[in-house]
Every structure is written in structure tokens, then in C-alpha cells.
Amino acid sequence: MKDKVKLDFDQNGYDSLKNYVLETGEIILKAKTILNNLEVKCNTKDLIDGEFISRFHEHHKNAHQNETDGFAKRLSYEKYIEMLELDTTPLIELESTYKSRVERSYEFYSKNNSFYKYCEFRAPRSAFLKDFLDDAPNKISILLKDLFKISRDKVIININEELFTLYTTNSKQILIINTVRELIKNCEMLGKKVDEVRPLIKEYLVEGNILSEKIGLSNDMKTINFNNNKILTIK
């Protein structure tokens, strides 16, 4: 029997990070547009470092040095920029936002991240869950800037979906899951009602409440939602 079966994928967590990374990458595209409007031509790859204002001044200092108009040439660079009346405020704001985001790091357990985060949070009050941390996989730290790239003025997301996926870790967990499914199927064939079946398997299912969108076992017994954290504590 295989010891690894997919239990769940944290779609909400994945989408939340994906959207944040996408928004961050799109700041570069916005910065490029603003720089173009400020008479600075550049490639998006030149803006990955977030030095938007430096690119602006680098271009205009060079333009000032190569100015052929005698009056403009005699002006200080600061006065020259002032006379151009170029508003860099939006660019400054974008740079600040981008830099505050791009160096942000995210920490994951390399396998079954949400389960071990669950154990980590509750370990101070549960010696049982603390034991699982002793065998937890290594943590990895990922910078936001490593989760995307820019290609042809398009943000390409690079997030490992495995970090949001839960798998069983032994054959007994799989056996329990299959047994619960088989029990429900048999009870249904015998004409048992859902209220008779739920008490038999409730410890393995999510607990339905007003805060949860999921119910352990639907009234027609067609939908089963396992308590994955409970399943993963089965040894």
C-alpha cells in the first residue's frame, strides 16, 4: 500500500500568496510606465532591484551632461530637474511600496507545512503535538522576490504548490480513510440515517460550525471532509 496520498490543497493560502506576489511584480510594470512618462526609457528587468528613482536620476544626469543648450548646461542638476517640472512623487511611492514587499520572507516546512504549523502553534499546550515537531521536516525560507520573474512585460509567478499540499505519511492513515469511506457506503446501503453514522466517525471528520464552510459529513452522506490534522496524528 502506498504511504502517500494527497489529503488536501490549501487553495486559499496559495491564492492569497499568489495575488500578493502578482501585485508586487506589477509594481515594476507601473514603474516602467511612469518612468517612460518621465522621459526615461528602460527595460522591466532593469527595475527588479527596485531602484526606480536612481534610474530616473541616472538618465537625467546623463542628459544634463550632454545638454547642448548653453543656459541649461550652466544650471545645477537640481535646478535643471526643477525646471523640467517632472513629478517623481508617484515613482517614489511605488519604490517605497515595492521595497517594503520584495525583501519579505516566507517560512515553510518543506513537507506538510500546514500540519506542522498547526502543531507548532499548539505545542506549548500539547505535549502530544510537540512530539510531532521532533520529527518535522526542515524549514525553508523563501524571499518574495524569488517567487516571480518578469518576461515580456508580464509577471510570471513561481510558487511551489507542494508547499500548500498535505499528504498522508503512513499506511495506517490511508487505511483509516478508506475504512471510514467504506463504513459510510455500507451504512448507506443498510438504510442508516446520517445522524446514526456521524457519531461513529466524527473524530476523523472536521467539526462543522458557523466559522467553517465545511461539514464533516453531508446530510446525503455524499460529501466527506476529513480532519486532516487528526488524520496526520495517526501513527
Coordinates of N, CA and C in Angstrom, one line a residue, residues 62-201:
N62 N 22.7 62.2 -17.0 CA 23.4 62.0 -18.3 C 22.9 62.9 -19.4
A63 N 21.6 63.2 -19.4 CA 21.0 64.1 -20.3 C 21.5 65.5 -20.1
H64 N 21.6 65.9 -18.8 CA 22.1 67.2 -18.4 C 23.6 67.4 -18.8
Q65 N 24.4 66.4 -18.7 CA 25.8 66.5 -19.0 C 26.0 66.6 -20.5
N66 N 25.0 66.0 -21.3 CA 25.1 66.1 -22.8 C 24.2 67.2 -23.4
E67 N 23.7 68.1 -22.5 CA 22.8 69.1 -23.0 C 23.6 70.1 -23.9
T68 N 23.0 70.5 -25.0 CA 23.7 71.4 -26.0 C 23.3 72.8 -25.8
D69 N 22.2 73.0 -25.0 CA 21.7 74.4 -24.8 C 22.6 75.0 -23.7
G70 N 23.2 76.1 -24.0 CA 24.2 76.7 -23.1 C 23.6 77.1 -21.7
F71 N 22.4 77.6 -21.7 CA 21.7 78.0 -20.5 C 21.5 76.8 -19.6
A72 N 20.9 75.8 -20.2 CA 20.6 74.6 -19.4 C 21.9 73.9 -18.9
K73 N 22.9 74.0 -19.7 CA 24.2 73.4 -19.3 C 24.8 74.1 -18.1
R74 N 24.5 75.4 -18.0 CA 25.1 76.1 -16.8 C 24.3 75.9 -15.5
L75 N 23.1 75.4 -15.6 CA 22.3 75.1 -14.4 C 22.9 74.0 -13.6
S76 N 22.7 74.0 -12.3 CA 23.0 72.9 -11.5 C 22.0 71.8 -11.9
Y77 N 22.4 70.5 -11.6 CA 21.5 69.4 -11.9 C 20.1 69.6 -11.2
E78 N 20.2 70.0 -9.9 CA 19.0 70.2 -9.1 C 18.1 71.2 -9.8
K79 N 18.6 72.3 -10.2 CA 17.9 73.4 -10.9 C 17.3 72.9 -12.2
Y80 N 18.1 72.2 -12.9 CA 17.8 71.6 -14.2 C 16.5 70.7 -14.1
I81 N 16.5 69.8 -13.1 CA 15.4 69.0 -12.9 C 14.2 69.8 -12.5
E82 N 14.4 70.8 -11.6 CA 13.3 71.6 -11.2 C 12.6 72.3 -12.4
M83 N 13.4 72.8 -13.3 CA 12.8 73.5 -14.5 C 12.1 72.5 -15.5
L84 N 12.5 71.2 -15.4 CA 11.8 70.3 -16.3 C 10.4 70.0 -15.8
E85 N 10.2 70.3 -14.5 CA 8.9 70.1 -13.8 C 8.3 68.7 -14.0
L86 N 9.2 67.7 -13.7 CA 8.8 66.3 -13.7 C 8.5 65.9 -12.3
D87 N 7.3 65.4 -12.2 CA 6.8 65.0 -10.8 C 7.2 63.5 -10.6
T88 N 8.1 63.3 -9.6 CA 8.5 62.0 -9.3 C 7.8 61.4 -8.1
T89 N 6.9 62.1 -7.5 CA 6.2 61.6 -6.3 C 5.6 60.2 -6.5
P90 N 4.8 60.0 -7.6 CA 4.3 58.6 -7.8 C 5.4 57.5 -7.8
L91 N 6.5 57.9 -8.4 CA 7.6 56.9 -8.6 C 8.2 56.6 -7.2
I92 N 8.3 57.7 -6.4 CA 8.9 57.5 -5.0 C 8.0 56.6 -4.2
E93 N 6.7 56.8 -4.3 CA 5.7 56.0 -3.6 C 5.8 54.5 -4.0
L94 N 5.9 54.3 -5.4 CA 6.0 52.9 -5.9 C 7.2 52.2 -5.4
E95 N 8.3 53.0 -5.4 CA 9.6 52.4 -4.9 C 9.5 52.0 -3.4
S96 N 8.9 52.8 -2.6 CA 8.8 52.5 -1.2 C 7.9 51.3 -1.0
T97 N 6.8 51.2 -1.7 CA 5.9 50.1 -1.6 C 6.6 48.8 -2.0
Y98 N 7.3 48.8 -3.2 CA 8.0 47.7 -3.7 C 9.0 47.2 -2.8
K99 N 9.9 48.1 -2.3 CA 11.0 47.6 -1.4 C 10.5 47.1 -0.1
S100 N 9.4 47.6 0.4 CA 8.8 47.1 1.6 C 8.3 45.6 1.5
R101 N 8.0 45.3 0.2 CA 7.4 44.0 0.0 C 8.4 43.0 -0.5
V102 N 9.3 43.4 -1.4 CA 10.1 42.4 -2.1 C 11.1 41.7 -1.3
E103 N 11.6 42.2 -0.2 CA 12.5 41.5 0.7 C 11.8 40.7 1.8
R104 N 10.5 40.7 1.8 CA 9.8 39.9 2.7 C 10.0 38.4 2.5
S105 N 10.2 37.7 3.6 CA 10.5 36.3 3.5 C 9.3 35.5 4.1
Y106 N 9.2 34.3 3.5 CA 8.1 33.3 4.0 C 8.8 32.0 4.4
E107 N 8.3 31.5 5.5 CA 8.9 30.3 6.1 C 7.9 29.2 6.0
F108 N 8.4 28.1 5.4 CA 7.6 26.9 5.2 C 8.3 25.6 5.8
Y109 N 7.5 24.7 6.3 CA 8.1 23.4 6.4 C 8.1 22.8 5.0
S110 N 9.2 22.0 4.7 CA 9.3 21.6 3.3 C 8.3 20.5 2.9
K111 N 7.6 19.9 3.9 CA 6.5 19.0 3.6 C 5.4 19.2 4.7
N112 N 4.2 19.0 4.2 CA 3.0 19.1 5.1 C 3.1 20.4 6.0
N113 N 3.3 21.5 5.3 CA 3.5 22.7 6.0 C 2.4 23.1 7.0
S114 N 1.2 23.0 6.5 CA 0.1 23.5 7.4 C -0.1 22.6 8.6
F115 N 0.2 21.3 8.5 CA 0.1 20.4 9.6 C 1.1 20.8 10.7
Y116 N 2.4 21.0 10.3 CA 3.4 21.2 11.2 C 3.3 22.7 11.8
K117 N 2.7 23.6 11.1 CA 2.4 24.9 11.6 C 1.3 24.8 12.7
Y118 N 0.4 23.9 12.4 CA -0.7 23.6 13.4 C -0.1 23.1 14.7
C119 N 0.8 22.1 14.5 CA 1.5 21.5 15.7 C 2.3 22.6 16.4
E120 N 3.0 23.4 15.7 CA 3.9 24.4 16.3 C 3.1 25.4 17.1
F121 N 1.9 25.8 16.6 CA 1.1 26.8 17.3 C 0.6 26.2 18.6
R122 N 0.2 24.9 18.6 CA -0.4 24.3 19.8 C 0.5 23.5 20.7
A123 N 1.8 23.4 20.2 CA 2.7 22.6 21.0 C 2.9 23.1 22.5
P124 N 2.9 24.4 22.7 CA 3.1 24.8 24.1 C 2.0 24.3 25.1
R125 N 0.9 23.9 24.5 CA -0.2 23.4 25.3 C -0.5 22.0 25.1
S126 N 0.3 21.3 24.2 CA 0.0 19.9 23.9 C 1.3 19.2 23.7
A127 N 1.6 18.3 24.7 CA 2.9 17.5 24.6 C 2.7 16.5 23.5
F128 N 1.5 16.1 23.2 CA 1.2 15.1 22.1 C 1.6 15.7 20.8
L129 N 1.2 16.9 20.5 CA 1.6 17.6 19.2 C 3.0 18.0 19.2
K130 N 3.6 18.3 20.3 CA 5.0 18.7 20.4 C 5.9 17.5 19.9
D131 N 5.5 16.3 20.2 CA 6.3 15.1 19.7 C 6.4 15.1 18.2
F132 N 5.4 15.6 17.5 CA 5.4 15.5 16.0 C 6.5 16.5 15.5
L133 N 6.7 17.6 16.2 CA 7.7 18.6 15.8 C 9.1 18.0 15.9
D134 N 9.3 17.1 16.7 CA 10.6 16.5 16.8 C 11.0 15.8 15.5
D135 N 10.0 15.3 14.8 CA 10.3 14.6 13.5 C 9.9 15.4 12.3
A136 N 9.7 16.7 12.6 CA 9.2 17.6 11.5 C 10.3 17.8 10.4
P137 N 10.0 18.0 9.2 CA 11.0 18.2 8.1 C 11.6 19.6 8.3
N138 N 12.7 19.9 7.7 CA 13.4 21.1 7.8 C 12.5 22.3 7.3
K139 N 12.7 23.5 7.9 CA 12.0 24.7 7.4 C 12.9 25.3 6.3
I140 N 12.2 25.9 5.4 CA 12.8 26.7 4.3 C 12.3 28.1 4.3
S141 N 13.2 29.0 4.0 CA 12.8 30.4 3.9 C 12.9 30.9 2.5
I142 N 11.8 31.5 2.0 CA 11.8 32.0 0.6 C 11.5 33.5 0.6
L143 N 12.3 34.2 -0.2 CA 12.1 35.7 -0.3 C 11.0 35.9 -1.4
L144 N 10.2 36.9 -1.2 CA 9.1 37.2 -2.2 C 9.7 37.4 -3.6
K145 N 10.9 38.1 -3.6 CA 11.5 38.4 -4.9 C 11.8 37.1 -5.7
D146 N 11.9 36.0 -5.0 CA 12.2 34.7 -5.7 C 11.0 34.0 -6.2
L147 N 9.8 34.6 -6.0 CA 8.6 33.9 -6.3 C 8.0 34.4 -7.6
F148 N 8.7 35.3 -8.3 CA 8.2 35.8 -9.6 C 9.4 36.2 -10.5
K149 N 9.1 36.4 -11.7 CA 10.0 37.0 -12.7 C 9.2 37.8 -13.7
I150 N 9.9 38.6 -14.4 CA 9.2 39.4 -15.4 C 9.7 39.0 -16.8
S151 N 8.7 38.6 -17.7 CA 9.1 38.2 -19.0 C 8.2 38.9 -20.0
R152 N 8.8 39.7 -20.9 CA 8.0 40.4 -21.9 C 6.9 41.2 -21.3
D153 N 7.2 42.0 -20.2 CA 6.3 42.8 -19.5 C 5.1 42.1 -18.9
K154 N 5.4 40.9 -18.5 CA 4.3 40.1 -17.9 C 4.9 39.4 -16.6
V155 N 4.2 39.4 -15.6 CA 4.6 38.8 -14.3 C 4.4 37.3 -14.3
I156 N 5.4 36.6 -14.2 CA 5.3 35.1 -14.1 C 5.5 34.6 -12.7
I157 N 4.5 34.0 -12.2 CA 4.5 33.5 -10.8 C 5.2 32.2 -10.7
N158 N 6.1 32.0 -9.7 CA 6.8 30.8 -9.5 C 6.7 30.3 -8.0
I159 N 5.6 29.8 -7.7 CA 5.3 29.3 -6.3 C 5.1 27.8 -6.3
N160 N 5.9 27.1 -5.5 CA 5.8 25.6 -5.4 C 4.5 25.2 -4.7
E161 N 3.6 24.6 -5.5 CA 2.3 24.2 -4.9 C 2.4 23.1 -3.9
E162 N 3.5 22.4 -3.9 CA 3.7 21.4 -2.9 C 3.8 21.9 -1.5
L163 N 4.1 23.2 -1.3 CA 4.2 23.8 0.0 C 2.8 24.0 0.6
F164 N 1.8 23.9 -0.3 CA 0.4 24.1 0.2 C -0.4 22.8 0.2
T165 N 0.3 21.7 0.0 CA -0.3 20.4 -0.2 C -0.1 19.5 1.0
L166 N -1.1 18.8 1.4 CA -1.0 17.8 2.5 C -1.0 16.4 2.0
Y167 N -0.2 15.6 2.5 CA -0.2 14.1 2.1 C -0.2 13.3 3.4
T168 N -0.7 12.1 3.3 CA -0.6 11.1 4.4 C 0.9 10.7 4.5
T169 N 1.2 10.3 5.7 CA 2.6 9.9 6.0 C 2.8 8.4 6.3
N170 N 1.8 7.7 6.4 CA 1.9 6.2 6.6 C 0.7 5.5 6.2
S171 N 0.8 4.2 6.1 CA -0.3 3.3 5.5 C -1.5 3.2 6.4
K172 N -1.3 3.4 7.7 CA -2.4 3.3 8.7 C -3.4 4.5 8.4
Q173 N -2.8 5.6 8.1 CA -3.7 6.8 7.9 C -4.6 6.5 6.6
I174 N -4.0 5.9 5.6 CA -4.7 5.6 4.4 C -5.8 4.5 4.7
L175 N -5.4 3.6 5.6 CA -6.4 2.5 5.9 C -7.6 3.1 6.7
I176 N -7.3 4.1 7.6 CA -8.4 4.7 8.3 C -9.3 5.5 7.4
I177 N -8.8 6.2 6.4 CA -9.6 7.0 5.5 C -10.4 6.0 4.6
N178 N -9.8 5.0 4.1 CA -10.6 4.0 3.3 C -11.7 3.3 4.1
T179 N -11.3 3.0 5.4 CA -12.3 2.3 6.3 C -13.5 3.2 6.5
V180 N -13.3 4.5 6.8 CA -14.3 5.5 7.0 C -15.2 5.6 5.8
R181 N -14.6 5.7 4.6 CA -15.4 5.7 3.4 C -16.2 4.5 3.2
E182 N -15.6 3.3 3.5 CA -16.3 2.1 3.3 C -17.5 1.9 4.3
L183 N -17.2 2.4 5.5 CA -18.3 2.4 6.5 C -19.5 3.2 6.1
I184 N -19.2 4.4 5.6 CA -20.3 5.3 5.2 C -21.1 4.6 4.1
K185 N -20.4 4.0 3.1 CA -21.0 3.4 2.0 C -21.9 2.2 2.5
N186 N -21.4 1.4 3.4 CA -22.1 0.3 3.9 C -23.4 0.7 4.7
C187 N -23.2 1.8 5.5 CA -24.3 2.3 6.3 C -25.4 2.8 5.4
E188 N -25.0 3.4 4.3 CA -26.0 4.0 3.3 C -26.8 2.8 2.7
M189 N -26.1 1.7 2.3 CA -26.7 0.6 1.7 C -27.7 -0.1 2.7
L190 N -27.4 0.0 4.0 CA -28.2 -0.6 5.0 C -29.4 0.3 5.4
G191 N -29.4 1.5 4.8 CA -30.5 2.4 5.1 C -30.4 3.3 6.3
K192 N -29.2 3.3 6.9 CA -28.9 4.1 8.1 C -29.0 5.6 7.7
K193 N -29.4 6.4 8.7 CA -29.5 7.8 8.6 C -28.2 8.5 9.0
V194 N -28.0 9.7 8.5 CA -26.8 10.4 8.7 C -26.5 10.6 10.2
D195 N -27.5 10.9 11.0 CA -27.4 11.1 12.4 C -26.9 9.8 13.1
E196 N -27.1 8.7 12.5 CA -26.7 7.4 13.1 C -25.2 7.2 12.7
V197 N -24.8 7.7 11.6 CA -23.5 7.4 11.1 C -22.4 8.4 11.7
R198 N -22.8 9.6 11.8 CA -21.8 10.7 12.2 C -21.1 10.3 13.5
P199 N -21.9 9.9 14.6 CA -21.2 9.6 15.8 C -20.1 8.5 15.7
L200 N -20.2 7.6 14.7 CA -19.2 6.5 14.6 C -17.9 7.0 14.0
I201 N -17.9 8.1 13.3 CA -16.7 8.6 12.6 C -16.3 10.0 12.9

